[in-house]
Coordinates of C-alpha atoms in Angstrom, one line a residue:
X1 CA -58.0 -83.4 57.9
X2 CA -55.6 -80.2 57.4
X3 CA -54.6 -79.4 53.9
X4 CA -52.0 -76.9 53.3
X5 CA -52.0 -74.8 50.3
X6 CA -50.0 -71.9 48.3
X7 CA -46.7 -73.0 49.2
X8 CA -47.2 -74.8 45.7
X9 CA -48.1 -71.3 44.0
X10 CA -46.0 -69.3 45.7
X11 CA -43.3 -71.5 43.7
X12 CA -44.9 -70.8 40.7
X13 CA -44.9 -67.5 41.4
X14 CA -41.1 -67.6 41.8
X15 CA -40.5 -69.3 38.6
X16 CA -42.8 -66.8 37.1
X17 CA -41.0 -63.9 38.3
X18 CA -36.9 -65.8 37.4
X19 CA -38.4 -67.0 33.9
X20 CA -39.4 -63.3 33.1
X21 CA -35.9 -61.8 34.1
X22 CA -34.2 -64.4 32.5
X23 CA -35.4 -62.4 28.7
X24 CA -33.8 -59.4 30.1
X25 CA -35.2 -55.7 29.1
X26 CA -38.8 -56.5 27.7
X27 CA -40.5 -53.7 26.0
X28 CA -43.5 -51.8 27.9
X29 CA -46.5 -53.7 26.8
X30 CA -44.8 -56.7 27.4
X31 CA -43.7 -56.4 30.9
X32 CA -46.8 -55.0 32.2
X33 CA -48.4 -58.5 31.1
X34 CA -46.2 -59.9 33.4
X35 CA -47.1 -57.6 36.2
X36 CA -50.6 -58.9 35.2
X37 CA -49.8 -62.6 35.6
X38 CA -47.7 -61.8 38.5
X39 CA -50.4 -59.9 40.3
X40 CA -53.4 -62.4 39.5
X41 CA -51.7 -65.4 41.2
X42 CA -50.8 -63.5 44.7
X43 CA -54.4 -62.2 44.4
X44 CA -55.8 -65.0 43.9
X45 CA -53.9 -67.6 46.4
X46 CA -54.1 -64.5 49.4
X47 CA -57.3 -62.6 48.8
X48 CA -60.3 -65.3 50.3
X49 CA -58.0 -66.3 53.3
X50 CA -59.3 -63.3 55.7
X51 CA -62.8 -63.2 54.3
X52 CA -65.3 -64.0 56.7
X53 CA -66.2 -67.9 56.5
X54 CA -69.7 -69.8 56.8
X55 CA -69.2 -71.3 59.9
X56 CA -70.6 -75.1 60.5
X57 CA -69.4 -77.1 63.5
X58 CA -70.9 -79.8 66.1
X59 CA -69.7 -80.6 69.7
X60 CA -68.2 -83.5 70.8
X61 CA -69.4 -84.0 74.7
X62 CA -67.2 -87.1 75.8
X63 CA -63.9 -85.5 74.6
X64 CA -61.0 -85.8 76.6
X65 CA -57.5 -84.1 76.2
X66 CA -55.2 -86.1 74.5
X67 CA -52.6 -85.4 77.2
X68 CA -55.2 -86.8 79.7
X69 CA -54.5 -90.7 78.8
X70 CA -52.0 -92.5 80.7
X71 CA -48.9 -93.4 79.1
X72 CA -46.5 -96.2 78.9
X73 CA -43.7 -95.7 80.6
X74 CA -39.9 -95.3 78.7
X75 CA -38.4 -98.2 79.5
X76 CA -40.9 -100.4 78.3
X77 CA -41.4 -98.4 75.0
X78 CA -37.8 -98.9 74.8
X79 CA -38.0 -102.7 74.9
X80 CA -41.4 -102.8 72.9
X81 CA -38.3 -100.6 70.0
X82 CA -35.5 -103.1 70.6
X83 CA -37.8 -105.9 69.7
X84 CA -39.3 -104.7 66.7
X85 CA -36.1 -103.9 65.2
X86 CA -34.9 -107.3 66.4
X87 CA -37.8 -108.9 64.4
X88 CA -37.7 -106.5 61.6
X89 CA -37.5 -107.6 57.7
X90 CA -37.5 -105.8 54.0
X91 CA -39.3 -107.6 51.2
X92 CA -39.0 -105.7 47.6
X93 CA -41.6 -107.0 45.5
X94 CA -43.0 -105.5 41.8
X95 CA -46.6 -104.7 42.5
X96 CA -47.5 -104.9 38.9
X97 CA -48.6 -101.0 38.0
X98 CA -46.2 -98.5 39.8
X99 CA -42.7 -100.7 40.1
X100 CA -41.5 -102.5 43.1
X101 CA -42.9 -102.0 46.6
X102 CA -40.5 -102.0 49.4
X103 CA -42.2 -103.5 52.6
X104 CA -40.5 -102.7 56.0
X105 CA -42.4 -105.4 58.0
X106 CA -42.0 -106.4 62.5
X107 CA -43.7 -108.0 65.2
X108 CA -44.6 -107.9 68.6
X109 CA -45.7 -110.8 70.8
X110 CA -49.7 -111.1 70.9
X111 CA -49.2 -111.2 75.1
X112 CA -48.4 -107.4 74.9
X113 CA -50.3 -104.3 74.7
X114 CA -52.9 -104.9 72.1
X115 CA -53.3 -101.0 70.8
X116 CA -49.5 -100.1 71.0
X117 CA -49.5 -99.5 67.5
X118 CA -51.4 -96.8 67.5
X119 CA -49.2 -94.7 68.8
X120 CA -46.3 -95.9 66.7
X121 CA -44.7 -94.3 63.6
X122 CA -41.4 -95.2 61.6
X123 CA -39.6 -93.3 58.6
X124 CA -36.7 -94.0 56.6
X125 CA -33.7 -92.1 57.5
X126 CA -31.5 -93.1 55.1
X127 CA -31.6 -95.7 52.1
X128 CA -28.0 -97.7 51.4
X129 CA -29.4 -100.7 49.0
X130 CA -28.0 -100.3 46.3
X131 CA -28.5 -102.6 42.5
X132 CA -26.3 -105.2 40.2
X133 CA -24.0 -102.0 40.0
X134 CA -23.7 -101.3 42.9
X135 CA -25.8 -97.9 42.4
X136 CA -27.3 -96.9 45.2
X137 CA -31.7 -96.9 45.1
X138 CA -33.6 -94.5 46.8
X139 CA -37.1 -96.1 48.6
X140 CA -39.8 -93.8 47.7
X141 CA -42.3 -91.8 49.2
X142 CA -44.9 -93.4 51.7
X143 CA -47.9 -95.6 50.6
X144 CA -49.1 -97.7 52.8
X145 CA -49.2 -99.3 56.3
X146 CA -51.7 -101.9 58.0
X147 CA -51.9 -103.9 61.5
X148 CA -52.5 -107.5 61.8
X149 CA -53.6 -109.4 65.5
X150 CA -53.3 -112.6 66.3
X151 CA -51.2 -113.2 63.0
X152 CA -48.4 -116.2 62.9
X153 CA -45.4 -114.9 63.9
X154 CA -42.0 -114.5 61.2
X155 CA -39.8 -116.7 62.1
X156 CA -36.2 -114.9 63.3
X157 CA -32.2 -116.2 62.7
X158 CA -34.2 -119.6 61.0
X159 CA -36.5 -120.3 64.0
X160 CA -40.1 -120.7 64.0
X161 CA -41.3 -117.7 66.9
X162 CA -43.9 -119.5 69.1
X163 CA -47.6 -118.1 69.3
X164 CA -49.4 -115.3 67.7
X165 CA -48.0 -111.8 67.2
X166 CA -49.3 -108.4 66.2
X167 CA -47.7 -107.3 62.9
X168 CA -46.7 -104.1 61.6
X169 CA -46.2 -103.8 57.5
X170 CA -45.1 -100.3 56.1
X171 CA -45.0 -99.9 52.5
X172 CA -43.0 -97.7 50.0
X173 CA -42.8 -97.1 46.8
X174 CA -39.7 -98.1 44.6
X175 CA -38.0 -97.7 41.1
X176 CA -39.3 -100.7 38.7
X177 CA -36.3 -102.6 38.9
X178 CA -35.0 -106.5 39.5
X179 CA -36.2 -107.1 42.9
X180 CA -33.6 -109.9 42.8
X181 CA -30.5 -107.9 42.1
X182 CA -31.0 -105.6 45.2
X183 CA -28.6 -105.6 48.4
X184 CA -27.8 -103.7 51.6
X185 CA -29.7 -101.8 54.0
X186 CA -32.1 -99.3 55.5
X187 CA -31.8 -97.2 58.5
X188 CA -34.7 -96.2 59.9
X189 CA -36.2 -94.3 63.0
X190 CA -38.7 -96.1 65.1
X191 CA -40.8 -94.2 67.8
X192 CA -43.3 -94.1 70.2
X193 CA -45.9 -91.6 71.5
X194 CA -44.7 -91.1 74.9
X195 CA -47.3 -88.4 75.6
X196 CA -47.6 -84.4 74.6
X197 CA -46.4 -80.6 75.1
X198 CA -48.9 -78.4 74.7
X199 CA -49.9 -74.6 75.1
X200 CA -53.2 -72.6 76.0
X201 CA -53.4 -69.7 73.4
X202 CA -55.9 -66.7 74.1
X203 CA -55.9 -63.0 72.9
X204 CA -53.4 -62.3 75.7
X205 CA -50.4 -63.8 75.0
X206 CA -50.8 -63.0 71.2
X207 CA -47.2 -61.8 70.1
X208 CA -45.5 -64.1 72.9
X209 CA -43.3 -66.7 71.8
X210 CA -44.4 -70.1 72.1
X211 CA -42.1 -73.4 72.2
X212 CA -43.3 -77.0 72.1
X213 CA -40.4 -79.4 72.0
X214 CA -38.5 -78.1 68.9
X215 CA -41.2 -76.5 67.3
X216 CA -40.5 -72.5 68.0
X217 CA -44.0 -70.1 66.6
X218 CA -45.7 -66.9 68.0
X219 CA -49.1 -66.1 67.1
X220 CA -49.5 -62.7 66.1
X221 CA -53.4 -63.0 65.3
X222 CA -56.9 -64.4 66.3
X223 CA -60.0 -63.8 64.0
X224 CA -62.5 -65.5 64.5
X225 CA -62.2 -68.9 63.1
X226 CA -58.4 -68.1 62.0
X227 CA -55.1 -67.9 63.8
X228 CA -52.2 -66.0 62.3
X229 CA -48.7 -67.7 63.2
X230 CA -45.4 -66.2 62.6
X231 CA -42.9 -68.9 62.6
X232 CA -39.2 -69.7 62.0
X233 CA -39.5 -73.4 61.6
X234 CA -39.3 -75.2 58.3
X235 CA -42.8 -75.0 56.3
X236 CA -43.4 -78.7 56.3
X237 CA -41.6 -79.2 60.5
X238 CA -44.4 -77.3 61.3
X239 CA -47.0 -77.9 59.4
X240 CA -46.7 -81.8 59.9
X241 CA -46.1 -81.7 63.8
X242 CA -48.3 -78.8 65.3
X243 CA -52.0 -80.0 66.1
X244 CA -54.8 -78.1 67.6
X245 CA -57.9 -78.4 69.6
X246 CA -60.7 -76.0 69.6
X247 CA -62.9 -75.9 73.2
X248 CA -66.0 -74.2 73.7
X249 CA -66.8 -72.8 77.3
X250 CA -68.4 -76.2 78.7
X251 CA -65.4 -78.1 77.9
X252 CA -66.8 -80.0 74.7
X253 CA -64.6 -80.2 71.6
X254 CA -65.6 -78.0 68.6
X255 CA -65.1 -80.1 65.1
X256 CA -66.3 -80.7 61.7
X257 CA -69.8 -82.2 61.3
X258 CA -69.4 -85.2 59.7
X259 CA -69.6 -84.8 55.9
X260 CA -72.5 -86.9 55.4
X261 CA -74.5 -84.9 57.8
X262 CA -72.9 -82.1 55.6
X263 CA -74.8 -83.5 52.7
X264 CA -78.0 -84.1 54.5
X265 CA -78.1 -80.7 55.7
X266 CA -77.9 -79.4 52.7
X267 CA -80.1 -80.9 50.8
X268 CA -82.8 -79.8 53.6
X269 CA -81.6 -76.5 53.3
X270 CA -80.8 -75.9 56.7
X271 CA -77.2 -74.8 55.7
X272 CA -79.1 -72.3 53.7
X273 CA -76.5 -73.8 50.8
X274 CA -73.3 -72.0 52.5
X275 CA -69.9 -73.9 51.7
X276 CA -68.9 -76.2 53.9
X277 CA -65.6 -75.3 55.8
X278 CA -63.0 -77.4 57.5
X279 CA -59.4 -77.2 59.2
X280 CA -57.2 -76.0 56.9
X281 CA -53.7 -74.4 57.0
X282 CA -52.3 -71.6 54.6
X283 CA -49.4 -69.9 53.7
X284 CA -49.3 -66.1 53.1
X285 CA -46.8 -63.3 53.3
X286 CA -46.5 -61.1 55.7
X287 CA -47.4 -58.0 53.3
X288 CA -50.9 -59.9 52.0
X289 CA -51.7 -60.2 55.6
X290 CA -51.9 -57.1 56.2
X291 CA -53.4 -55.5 53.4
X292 CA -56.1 -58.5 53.3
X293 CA -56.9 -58.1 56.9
X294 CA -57.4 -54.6 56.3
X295 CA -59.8 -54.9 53.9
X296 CA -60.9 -58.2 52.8
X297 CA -63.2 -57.5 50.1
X298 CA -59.9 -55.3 48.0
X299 CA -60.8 -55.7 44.5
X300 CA -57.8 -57.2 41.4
X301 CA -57.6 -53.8 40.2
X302 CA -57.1 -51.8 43.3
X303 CA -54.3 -54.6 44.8
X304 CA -52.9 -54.5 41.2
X305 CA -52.2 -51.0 41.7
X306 CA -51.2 -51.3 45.3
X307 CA -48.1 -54.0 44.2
X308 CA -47.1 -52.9 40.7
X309 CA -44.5 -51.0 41.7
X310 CA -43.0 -53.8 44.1
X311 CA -43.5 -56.4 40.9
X312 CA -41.2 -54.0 38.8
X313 CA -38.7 -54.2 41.4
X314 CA -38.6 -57.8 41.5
X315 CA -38.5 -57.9 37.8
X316 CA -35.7 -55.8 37.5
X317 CA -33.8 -57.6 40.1
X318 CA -30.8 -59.6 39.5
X319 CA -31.7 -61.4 42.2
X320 CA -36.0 -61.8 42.0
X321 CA -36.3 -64.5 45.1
X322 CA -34.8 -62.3 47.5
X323 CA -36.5 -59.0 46.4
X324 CA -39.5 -60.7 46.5
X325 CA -38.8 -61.4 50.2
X326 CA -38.0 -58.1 50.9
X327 CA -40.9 -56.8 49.3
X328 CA -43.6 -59.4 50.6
X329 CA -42.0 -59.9 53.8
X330 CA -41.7 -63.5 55.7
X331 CA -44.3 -66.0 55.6
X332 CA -46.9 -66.6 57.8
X333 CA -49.5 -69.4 58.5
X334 CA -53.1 -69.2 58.9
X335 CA -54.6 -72.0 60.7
X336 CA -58.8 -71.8 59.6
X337 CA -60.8 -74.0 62.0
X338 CA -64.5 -74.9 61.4
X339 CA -65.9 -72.4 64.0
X340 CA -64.9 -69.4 66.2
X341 CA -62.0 -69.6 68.5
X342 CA -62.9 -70.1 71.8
X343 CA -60.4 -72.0 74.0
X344 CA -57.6 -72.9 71.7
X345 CA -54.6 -75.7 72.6
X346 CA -51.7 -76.1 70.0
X347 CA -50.0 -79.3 71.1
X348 CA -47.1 -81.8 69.9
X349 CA -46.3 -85.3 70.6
X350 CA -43.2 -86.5 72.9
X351 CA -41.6 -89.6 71.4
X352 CA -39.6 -91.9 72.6
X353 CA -37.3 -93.6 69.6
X354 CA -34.9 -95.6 68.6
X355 CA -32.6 -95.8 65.1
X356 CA -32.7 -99.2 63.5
X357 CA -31.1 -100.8 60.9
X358 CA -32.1 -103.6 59.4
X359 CA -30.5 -105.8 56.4
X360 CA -32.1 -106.9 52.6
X361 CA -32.0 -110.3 52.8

């Protein structure tokens, strides 16, 4: 699992650095507290990110590319689309703790492909069901989804559908309102995985552009376990769609030990207590980077120093978001996998999709 971190204190940095301008002129004492503040959270949320890292990783021999499989072919993901919108409902019910649940529920006959639905993804585009008021509601964020084989089928236009079906169910939150009272629509996109783009990424084409489908990055750094990425994509397009693979020489896949293991390792000592580390992605700026890579082990004090005059800057600015930009410099990611780089793939999935709408009934 990939977690992504600092974007969320980088924010609070922001609002940090605006709330301070806002009291305008502060006297000495009290703006070099502020520096303080200032300066502990970059430290903090950039300084461990090029340290060297405990490496713990296992091979997995029977791995095969992802782009390897075979593939259904468009125009059958395109019918396997037109008939789960075809067969698609909405049910709004109150789950009894967090307000109503809005289920976004389809089928596909049990005589085709059994596994299809694990390539299969949907999200709301837009939301148009609106209350007794005719206010419109917005669905909330994602919750839950399950599967379901050789189910009964829905019945569709009044009609009892013949045989067993595999079902799809995809649920979101909603406001706690009168489940009843709700009307319109949702349109959402439906989409297949129709197979993958992908790049081979070694010390030589560091600082060459890379493009998978509309995902634009360069890397600008390899060490060790960690890959720098410069990008102009936005945070979360990235972060959500680019995926990686880590090969050692013999062509085995390199990947977290299992977290049990983890534990029983541990407690034999053999990890000689070292923290366990997984893949991970982090934000940092561009200035951090390099003063990090540099030196790694920099103490508070010393990058205190180092920034204080850049922090007064931004302070003093009637405009602190942008100075800050200009002074830190763009962001980059650094992608921390659970062992040194040897043969890395970034990769992204094709799709083929469809736009859907379908009516609360």
């Amino acid at each position: 699992m990939w977690t992504i971190t600092n974007l969320k204190t980088l924010s609070a940095i922001l609002f940090l650095v605006c709330s301070f301008r806002v009291g305008g002129q502060e006297i000495d004492s009290v703006k070099m507290e502020q520096i303080h503040v200032i300066a502990k959270q970059l430290y903090d949320s950039n300084s461990y990110l090029l340290k060297k890292s405990a490496l713990q990783s296992k091979r997995s021999k029977d791995f095969l590319f992802p782009w390897s499989q075979s593939f259904y072919s468009q125009t059958t993901l395109e019918a396997y689309l037109k008939n789960l919108e075809k067969n698609a409902k909405i049910s709004i019910e109150n789950d009894g703790f967090e307000g109503n649940q809005l289920t976004l529920s389809s089928y596909l006959p049990e005589d085709q492909n059994n596994s299809i639905f694990t390539s299969y993804d949907l999200e709301i585009i837009k939301s148009e069901i609106t209350n007794e008021k005719n206010e419109e509601i917005q669905v909330g964020e994602f919750k839950s989804r399950s599967f379901g084989y050789e189910q009964q089928c829905s019945s569709v236009d009044n009609k009892k559908a013949a045989g067993l079906c595999k079902t799809i169910e995809v649920n979101f939150a909603m406001p706690k309102l009168e489940a009843t009272a709700l009307k319109g629509k949702l349109v959402w996109n439906g989409k297949f995985v129709s197979g993958y783009s992908y790049e081979r990424v070694t010390k030589n084409n560091i600082n060459t552009p890379i493009v998978l489908n509309n995902l634009e990055f360069t890397v600008i750094d390899i060490i060790d376990n960690k890959i720098v990425i410069s990008h102009k994509n936005k945070e979360d397009l990235l972060l959500n769609n680019l995926s990686f693979i880590n090969i050692d020489k013999s062509g085995n896949k390199i990947e977290a030990i299992p977290y049990s293991d983890y534990l029983n390792a541990k407690e034999k000592g053999s990890l000689n207590e070292l923290p366990r580390v997984t893949n991970s992605r982090h934000t940092i700026q561009s200035y951090n980077y390099s003063v990090f890579k540099n030196n790694p082990d920099l103490s508070f004090n010393d990058y205190k120093k180092m920034i204080h005059e850049k922090i007064l800057r931004i302070l003093n600015s009637n405009n602190p978001k942008e100075v800050f930009k200009k002074e830190f410099g763009e962001h980059y990611v650094i992608i921390s996998t659970v062992d040194i780089i040897e043969n890395l793939y970034f990769y992204t999935s094709n799709y083929v999709q469809k736009e859907c709408t379908t009516q609360l009934k």
